[in-house]
Coordinates of C-alpha atoms and ligand atoms in Angstrom, one line a residue:
M189 CA 89.4 143.9 77.7
E190 CA 85.7 141.7 76.3
R191 CA 82.4 142.7 77.6
K192 CA 80.9 139.9 77.1
F193 CA 80.2 139.1 80.2
I194 CA 77.8 141.6 80.9
L195 CA 74.3 141.1 81.2
P196 CA 71.1 143.3 81.2
I197 CA 70.3 144.1 84.8
A198 CA 66.5 143.4 84.6
V199 CA 67.5 139.4 83.6
L200 CA 69.6 139.4 86.2
S201 CA 67.3 140.8 89.1
L202 CA 65.0 138.5 87.8
L203 CA 67.4 135.3 87.9
S204 CA 68.2 136.2 91.4
I205 CA 64.5 136.4 92.4
A206 CA 63.7 133.0 91.1
F207 CA 66.2 131.4 93.3
G208 CA 65.3 132.8 95.8
E209 CA 68.7 133.6 97.3
S210 CA 68.8 136.9 98.4
T211 CA 66.6 140.4 97.2
T212 CA 69.9 141.9 96.5
V213 CA 71.0 141.8 93.1
Q214 CA 73.0 138.8 91.7
P215 CA 75.2 138.3 88.7
D216 CA 75.5 135.1 86.7
F217 CA 77.9 133.1 89.2
R218 CA 79.4 130.9 85.9
Q219 CA 80.1 133.8 84.3
S220 CA 81.5 135.3 86.6
R221 CA 83.6 132.8 87.7
D222 CA 84.7 132.5 84.0
E223 CA 85.6 135.9 83.9
A224 CA 87.6 135.5 86.8
V225 CA 89.9 133.1 85.2
H226 CA 90.2 135.0 82.8
F227 CA 91.5 137.8 85.2
L228 CA 93.9 135.2 86.8
R229 CA 95.4 133.6 83.9
D230 CA 96.4 137.4 82.5
L231 CA 97.6 138.3 86.5
V232 CA 100.0 134.7 86.5
R233 CA 100.9 135.8 82.5
M234 CA 102.8 138.6 84.4
D235 CA 106.2 137.7 86.4
T236 CA 106.2 139.7 89.2
S237 CA 108.7 137.1 90.9
N238 CA 109.5 139.4 94.2
P239 CA 112.7 140.0 94.1
P240 CA 112.6 142.5 91.8
G241 CA 108.3 142.6 91.8
N242 CA 107.7 144.7 89.0
E243 CA 104.3 145.0 90.3
S244 CA 103.7 147.7 88.1
Q245 CA 103.0 145.7 84.8
A246 CA 100.4 143.7 86.9
A247 CA 99.0 146.9 88.4
K248 CA 98.2 149.0 85.2
Y249 CA 96.2 146.2 83.9
I250 CA 93.7 146.0 86.5
Q251 CA 93.8 149.6 85.8
G252 CA 93.0 149.1 82.3
V253 CA 90.4 146.4 83.3
L254 CA 88.4 149.2 86.2
K255 CA 88.7 152.2 83.0
Q256 CA 86.6 149.4 80.2
D257 CA 83.7 149.6 82.7
G258 CA 84.5 153.4 83.8
I259 CA 85.6 152.5 87.1
D260 CA 88.9 155.5 88.1
S261 CA 91.6 153.9 90.2
E262 CA 94.6 155.1 91.1
L263 CA 98.0 153.6 91.0
L264 CA 100.4 154.1 94.3
E265 CA 103.8 153.6 93.7
P266 CA 106.1 154.5 96.1
V267 CA 108.6 152.4 94.4
S268 CA 109.4 152.7 90.6
G269 CA 107.9 150.3 88.9
R270 CA 106.7 148.5 91.9
A271 CA 102.7 150.0 92.2
S272 CA 100.1 148.8 94.3
I273 CA 96.5 149.9 93.2
V274 CA 92.9 151.9 94.2
A275 CA 89.9 152.0 93.7
R276 CA 86.3 153.0 95.4
L277 CA 83.1 152.0 94.6
R278 CA 81.0 155.0 96.7
G279 CA 78.6 153.6 99.1
N280 CA 75.8 155.8 100.9
G281 CA 78.2 157.0 103.1
S282 CA 75.8 155.8 106.1
K283 CA 78.4 153.4 107.3
R284 CA 82.2 153.3 107.0
P285 CA 84.2 150.9 103.7
I286 CA 85.0 148.0 103.4
L287 CA 88.5 147.0 101.6
L288 CA 88.9 143.7 99.6
M289 CA 93.0 143.6 99.4
A290 CA 95.2 141.0 97.6
H291 CA 98.6 141.6 96.9
L292 CA 100.4 141.2 93.5
D293 CA 103.3 139.8 93.6
V294 CA 105.0 136.3 93.8
V295 CA 107.4 134.0 95.0
P296 CA 110.2 133.1 92.8
V297 CA 110.2 129.7 91.1
D298 CA 112.8 126.8 89.9
R299 CA 111.6 126.1 86.4
S300 CA 113.2 122.5 86.6
H301 CA 110.7 121.5 88.7
W302 CA 107.7 122.7 87.3
T303 CA 106.3 120.3 84.7
V304 CA 104.4 123.7 82.8
D305 CA 105.7 127.3 82.1
P306 CA 104.7 128.4 85.8
F307 CA 104.1 132.2 83.8
S308 CA 102.4 130.7 81.3
G309 CA 98.7 130.2 82.8
T310 CA 97.9 127.2 81.1
V311 CA 94.6 125.4 81.8
K312 CA 93.9 121.5 81.8
D313 CA 91.3 119.3 82.6
G314 CA 89.2 122.5 85.2
I315 CA 92.9 123.1 86.9
L316 CA 94.9 126.6 86.1
Y317 CA 98.6 126.5 86.8
G318 CA 101.3 128.9 87.0
R319 CA 103.0 131.0 89.9
G320 CA 100.8 133.4 92.1
A321 CA 97.2 130.8 91.0
L322 CA 96.7 130.2 94.7
D323 CA 98.9 133.1 96.6
D324 CA 97.7 135.8 95.7
K325 CA 96.5 136.2 92.2
A326 CA 93.3 133.9 92.5
M327 CA 92.2 136.6 95.2
V328 CA 93.4 139.5 93.2
A329 CA 90.9 138.4 90.6
A330 CA 88.1 137.2 92.8
N331 CA 88.4 140.8 94.5
L332 CA 88.4 141.9 91.1
E333 CA 85.4 140.3 89.7
V334 CA 83.2 140.9 92.5
F335 CA 84.2 144.9 92.3
L336 CA 83.5 145.1 88.9
Q337 CA 80.0 142.6 89.3
L338 CA 79.1 145.7 92.2
H339 CA 79.7 148.0 89.6
R340 CA 77.9 147.0 86.6
L341 CA 74.4 145.7 88.6
H342 CA 74.6 149.4 90.5
V343 CA 74.3 147.6 93.8
Q344 CA 73.3 149.9 96.3
L345 CA 76.3 150.2 99.2
T346 CA 75.8 151.4 102.3
R347 CA 79.7 151.3 102.6
D348 CA 82.4 152.3 100.1
V349 CA 83.9 149.1 98.7
I350 CA 87.4 149.9 98.1
F351 CA 89.6 147.4 96.6
L352 CA 93.4 147.1 96.6
A353 CA 95.8 144.7 94.8
E354 CA 99.1 145.5 97.4
A355 CA 102.8 145.3 95.5
S356 CA 105.7 143.8 98.2
E357 CA 104.1 141.3 100.5
E358 CA 106.3 138.4 100.0
A359 CA 109.3 140.0 101.0
S360 CA 109.1 143.4 103.2
S361 CA 110.1 146.8 101.4
P362 CA 109.4 150.1 101.0
A363 CA 106.7 149.6 97.9
G364 CA 104.7 147.4 100.6
M365 CA 102.2 147.5 103.1
A366 CA 104.1 149.3 106.2
I367 CA 104.5 152.1 104.0
L368 CA 101.1 152.3 102.3
V369 CA 99.0 152.3 105.4
E370 CA 101.5 155.2 106.5
R371 CA 101.3 157.3 103.4
Y372 CA 98.1 156.8 101.9
W373 CA 95.8 155.8 105.0
D374 CA 93.3 158.1 103.7
K375 CA 92.8 155.8 100.6
L376 CA 92.9 152.7 102.6
N377 CA 91.0 153.9 105.9
C378 CA 87.9 151.4 106.7
E379 CA 85.7 149.2 108.9
F380 CA 86.2 146.2 107.9
A381 CA 89.0 144.3 105.7
L382 CA 89.4 140.6 103.5
N383 CA 92.7 139.6 102.9
E384 CA 94.5 136.5 102.2
G385 CA 94.5 133.7 105.1
G386 CA 92.2 131.3 106.7
V387 CA 91.5 127.7 105.6
S388 CA 89.8 126.3 103.3
I389 CA 90.8 122.2 102.6
L390 CA 89.0 119.9 100.2
E391 CA 88.9 116.5 100.9
N392 CA 87.0 114.0 98.5
G393 CA 85.4 117.0 97.4
K394 CA 84.2 118.7 100.7
M395 CA 85.4 121.0 103.2
A396 CA 85.2 119.7 106.9
Y397 CA 85.4 123.6 107.7
V398 CA 85.9 127.0 106.5
G399 CA 88.2 128.6 108.4
V400 CA 88.2 132.5 108.7
S401 CA 91.7 133.4 110.0
T402 CA 90.8 136.8 112.9
A403 CA 93.9 136.5 114.3
E404 CA 97.7 135.8 113.5
K405 CA 101.2 135.3 115.4
L406 CA 103.7 137.7 115.0
P407 CA 107.1 137.4 113.1
R408 CA 110.1 138.4 115.6
G409 CA 113.1 136.2 114.7
I410 CA 116.1 136.1 117.1
T411 CA 119.4 135.8 116.3
L412 CA 122.1 134.1 119.1
R413 CA 125.4 135.2 118.9
A414 CA 128.3 133.3 120.6
E415 CA 131.3 134.6 120.7
G416 CA 135.0 133.2 122.3
S417 CA 138.6 132.8 121.5
S418 CA 139.7 132.3 118.0
G419 CA 142.7 129.1 117.4
H420 CA 144.2 126.5 115.9
G421 CA 141.9 123.3 115.5
S422 CA 143.9 121.0 117.7
I423 CA 143.8 123.0 121.0
P424 CA 140.2 122.6 122.9
R425 CA 139.1 125.2 124.3
P426 CA 136.1 125.7 127.2
D427 CA 135.0 129.1 125.4
D428 CA 134.7 127.2 122.0
A429 CA 131.8 129.3 120.3
V430 CA 130.2 126.6 118.2
T431 CA 130.0 124.5 121.2
H432 CA 128.3 127.2 123.3
L433 CA 126.2 128.2 120.4
A434 CA 125.3 124.3 119.8
M435 CA 124.6 124.1 123.5
A436 CA 122.2 127.1 123.6
V437 CA 120.3 126.5 120.1
A438 CA 119.3 123.1 121.6
K439 CA 117.9 124.7 124.5
A440 CA 116.1 127.0 122.4
G441 CA 114.6 124.7 119.7
N442 CA 113.3 121.9 122.5
W443 CA 112.0 125.1 124.6
V444 CA 108.7 124.0 125.4
T445 CA 107.2 127.8 125.9
P446 CA 104.1 128.8 127.5
S447 CA 101.0 128.0 126.1
R448 CA 97.5 129.8 126.1
L449 CA 94.6 130.4 123.9
N450 CA 92.8 133.5 123.1
E451 CA 88.8 134.1 122.1
T452 CA 90.3 132.9 118.4
T453 CA 91.9 129.8 119.6
R454 CA 89.3 128.9 122.0
A455 CA 86.3 129.0 119.6
F456 CA 88.7 127.0 116.7
F457 CA 88.9 124.3 119.1
A458 CA 85.8 124.1 120.6
G459 CA 84.6 123.9 116.9
L460 CA 87.1 121.3 115.6
A461 CA 86.0 119.5 119.1
K462 CA 82.3 119.1 117.7
I463 CA 83.0 117.8 114.0
S464 CA 86.3 115.7 114.7
P465 CA 86.3 112.0 115.6
P466 CA 86.1 111.0 118.8
E467 CA 89.7 110.1 119.6
E468 CA 90.6 113.8 118.2
A469 CA 87.8 115.1 119.9
A470 CA 88.9 114.5 122.9
W471 CA 92.7 116.5 122.2
Y472 CA 90.7 119.4 121.2
R473 CA 88.2 119.5 124.5
N474 CA 91.7 119.3 126.4
V475 CA 94.5 121.2 124.7
E476 CA 95.4 123.6 127.5
D477 CA 96.6 119.6 129.0
P478 CA 100.3 118.8 128.5
K479 CA 100.3 115.1 127.6
V480 CA 97.5 116.3 125.0
Q481 CA 99.9 119.0 123.6
E482 CA 103.1 116.5 123.5
I483 CA 101.2 114.4 121.3
L484 CA 100.1 117.5 119.4
R485 CA 103.3 118.3 119.1
V486 CA 104.0 115.0 117.0
K487 CA 100.5 114.9 115.3
K488 CA 99.3 118.3 114.8
P489 CA 102.2 120.2 114.4
I490 CA 100.5 123.4 113.7
Y491 CA 97.8 123.1 116.3
Y492 CA 100.6 122.7 118.8
S493 CA 101.9 126.2 117.0
M494 CA 98.4 127.6 117.6
L495 CA 99.2 127.2 121.3
R496 CA 102.1 129.4 122.4
T497 CA 105.1 131.6 120.9
S498 CA 106.9 129.2 118.8
V499 CA 110.8 129.3 118.6
V500 CA 112.2 127.0 115.4
P501 CA 115.7 127.0 114.8
T502 CA 116.5 128.0 111.4
M503 CA 120.2 128.6 110.3
L504 CA 123.6 128.0 111.3
K505 CA 126.7 130.0 110.5
A506 CA 129.7 129.5 112.0
G507 CA 133.6 128.4 111.0
F508 CA 135.6 129.0 107.5
K509 CA 138.1 126.1 107.9
S510 CA 138.5 122.6 109.6
N511 CA 141.0 123.2 111.5
V512 CA 140.3 126.8 112.7
I513 CA 138.6 127.7 115.7
P514 CA 135.8 130.8 114.5
P515 CA 135.7 133.7 116.9
V516 CA 132.1 133.7 116.2
A517 CA 129.3 131.4 115.8
E518 CA 125.8 132.7 115.3
G519 CA 122.2 130.8 114.9
V520 CA 118.8 132.3 113.7
L521 CA 115.4 131.1 115.2
D522 CA 112.3 131.5 113.7
V523 CA 110.1 132.6 116.7
R524 CA 106.2 133.1 115.7
A525 CA 104.4 135.3 118.8
L526 CA 101.4 134.7 119.9
P527 CA 99.1 138.5 119.4
D528 CA 99.5 139.8 122.8
E529 CA 103.4 138.3 123.8
D530 CA 105.8 140.3 125.5
L531 CA 108.7 139.5 123.4
E532 CA 111.2 141.3 126.0
K533 CA 110.1 139.5 128.6
F534 CA 110.5 136.1 126.4
R535 CA 114.3 137.2 125.1
A536 CA 114.6 137.9 129.2
S537 CA 113.0 134.3 129.5
L538 CA 114.8 132.9 126.2
A539 CA 118.3 134.2 127.6
G540 CA 117.3 132.8 131.1
L541 CA 117.2 129.4 129.5
I542 CA 120.4 129.3 128.0
D543 CA 122.2 130.6 130.8
D544 CA 125.4 131.1 129.1
P545 CA 127.2 134.6 129.3
Q546 CA 128.7 134.2 126.0
V547 CA 125.5 133.6 124.1
K548 CA 123.7 137.1 123.5
V549 CA 120.1 137.2 122.1
I550 CA 119.9 139.6 119.7
P551 CA 116.1 140.5 118.1
E552 CA 115.8 140.8 114.3
D553 CA 115.5 144.0 112.7
T554 CA 112.4 144.5 112.1
A555 CA 112.2 147.4 109.4
F556 CA 109.1 147.6 107.2
N557 CA 108.2 143.6 108.8
M558 CA 104.7 143.2 110.2
V559 CA 103.6 144.7 113.5
P560 CA 102.3 143.4 116.3
S561 CA 98.1 143.2 115.6
P562 CA 95.4 142.4 118.2
P563 CA 92.8 139.8 116.9
S564 CA 89.9 140.3 115.1
S565 CA 86.5 140.4 116.4
L566 CA 84.0 136.8 116.5
H567 CA 81.4 139.3 116.6
T568 CA 81.4 141.6 113.7
P569 CA 78.7 141.7 111.2
M570 CA 81.9 141.3 109.0
Y571 CA 82.4 137.8 110.2
Q572 CA 78.5 137.4 110.2
A573 CA 78.0 138.0 107.2
L574 CA 81.0 135.7 105.7
E575 CA 79.6 132.8 107.5
D576 CA 76.3 133.4 106.0
A577 CA 77.7 133.4 102.5
Q578 CA 79.7 130.2 103.8
K579 CA 76.0 128.2 104.4
K580 CA 75.3 129.5 100.6
V581 CA 77.7 128.8 98.6
F582 CA 79.8 125.4 100.7
P583 CA 76.4 124.2 102.1
D584 CA 77.8 121.3 103.7
S585 CA 80.4 122.7 105.4
I586 CA 80.6 125.2 109.4
T587 CA 83.0 128.4 109.9
L588 CA 86.0 128.3 112.4
P589 CA 87.5 131.6 113.3
V590 CA 91.4 130.6 113.3
M591 CA 94.6 132.0 114.2
Q592 CA 97.5 131.9 111.7
T593 CA 100.6 130.5 112.2
G594 CA 102.0 132.6 109.4
A595 CA 102.0 136.1 109.1
T596 CA 100.0 138.3 106.3
D597 CA 99.5 142.2 105.8
S598 CA 95.8 142.0 107.6
S599 CA 98.9 142.6 110.6
F600 CA 98.8 147.0 109.5
L601 CA 94.9 146.7 109.3
R602 CA 94.4 145.8 112.7
A603 CA 97.4 147.3 113.6
R604 CA 95.0 150.6 112.6
G605 CA 92.1 148.8 114.4
V606 CA 90.2 147.2 111.2
Q607 CA 88.5 144.4 112.0
A608 CA 90.8 142.3 109.1
Y609 CA 89.9 138.4 108.2
G610 CA 91.8 135.9 106.1
I611 CA 90.1 133.7 103.9
S612 CA 91.2 131.4 101.4
V613 CA 90.3 129.7 98.1
P614 CA 89.6 126.0 99.0
R615 CA 92.2 123.7 97.4
T616 CA 93.2 119.9 98.1
E617 CA 96.0 119.5 100.5
E618 CA 98.6 118.4 97.6
E619 CA 97.0 121.5 96.1
G620 CA 97.8 123.6 99.0
R621 CA 101.8 122.3 99.4
S622 CA 101.8 124.0 95.7
V623 CA 101.8 127.6 97.0
H624 CA 105.5 128.4 97.3
G625 CA 105.7 125.0 95.9
N626 CA 106.0 123.6 92.4
D627 CA 103.4 123.3 90.1
E628 CA 101.0 126.2 92.2
R629 CA 97.3 125.5 90.7
V630 CA 94.2 126.3 91.3
E631 CA 90.4 124.4 90.4
T632 CA 89.0 126.8 88.5
N633 CA 85.5 126.2 89.7
Q634 CA 86.8 126.8 93.3
I635 CA 87.9 130.3 91.7
G636 CA 83.8 130.6 91.0
N637 CA 82.7 129.6 94.9
F638 CA 85.3 132.0 96.2
T639 CA 84.2 134.5 94.1
K640 CA 80.6 134.0 95.2
W641 CA 81.4 133.2 99.0
I642 CA 83.2 137.1 98.7
Y643 CA 80.4 138.7 96.4
L644 CA 77.8 137.8 98.8
A645 CA 79.9 138.6 102.1
V646 CA 80.2 142.0 101.1
T647 CA 76.7 142.3 99.7
G648 CA 75.3 141.1 102.7
I649 CA 77.3 143.4 104.9
G650 CA 77.5 146.2 102.1
T651 CA 73.8 147.0 101.2
N652 CA 71.9 147.4 105.0
Ligands
ZN1172 ZN1 100.7 135.3 99.7

């Protein structure tokens, strides 16, 4: 690792005062971007596809980077070869810590659909390609860069800043966050956390809004299992498992579950109404109207999902030969629960709707899975610092709180009382689709903006 990015502190202080952005010392954000991109390339080149993960190679790389700057770190390796890495910058102890976290593992690739080598970190026309370029090595690199700058510039912190790059986010396992918070909470305990999440969609180079996630839905799958008598396919039977399952799945998939707003979604839709064209604005002002919800179901399905616990049939399993009636048929429902959902009651309602004694409603095994977590507040110094930093880095935009329909490891933190916020690197809609898809990519300039946003938010809350 080179040290070419370091400038003397005095020069930097003068620079930041000259630009009048803040009295807190700031790095040269262009050099900072270049270094973050350099880290991201190195990280993308390490194949941490999960399964199997092999995150230790990336954790050790980061350990090396930190060591060059004289920062001690620790590998947390509950499963061999699958390390997470944690490091800490000390504040004066007057306030509780901030955690900067991101995950090291990535989802596997189907190379046949990529136009570049997914593990080469190719940069073309200001765009970096590779698995993890957005999800989530971009945030690992940005957090690492912010952490190094705070250290190099001797920023006087009131709070400890903890860096965590974790293993096993993409598939739950004993190497992931469930076990880390259980075994190493003393190393991670904090008041605020920044993690993946949020939305920052670029349209013609601009972002309508910067979404900071303050809440997320809880994945809690359900299996529907129908049992009947087996027999020859030439003789129809009233207890045919496949027929009973099909009717149950259809009812579940068409169920318009009860809708309700929480603090986050209420503020989100109110904010969205202010920045949307008139027709859409009217929808968002009236999201509780069932007629509006029907429109959203077709035109804005993600907003429809934000309003309720959703039920989506995703897998069917039955039979092995066309002339044999199978005794069992199973269907899997992807259920994403609102943060305050009473899941036992919810399953009872579903069973009531299906109303078929032959069909059992079975909750999925949730070992190491995300845990129920309360939303984080919109009225904390951390949320405010993110919004203040947004105004500096993305001045044409506004900050809105969002509830994610997908799940992140923030749930483990929120469940322990941490106010956790999800943020993301700005991307176009198309770049966004490359997450878990093909030709995953990120604009290197946006890595710079993202790094700056985090730096300003952390110094905004961590120095006074
Ligand atoms: Zn991710």
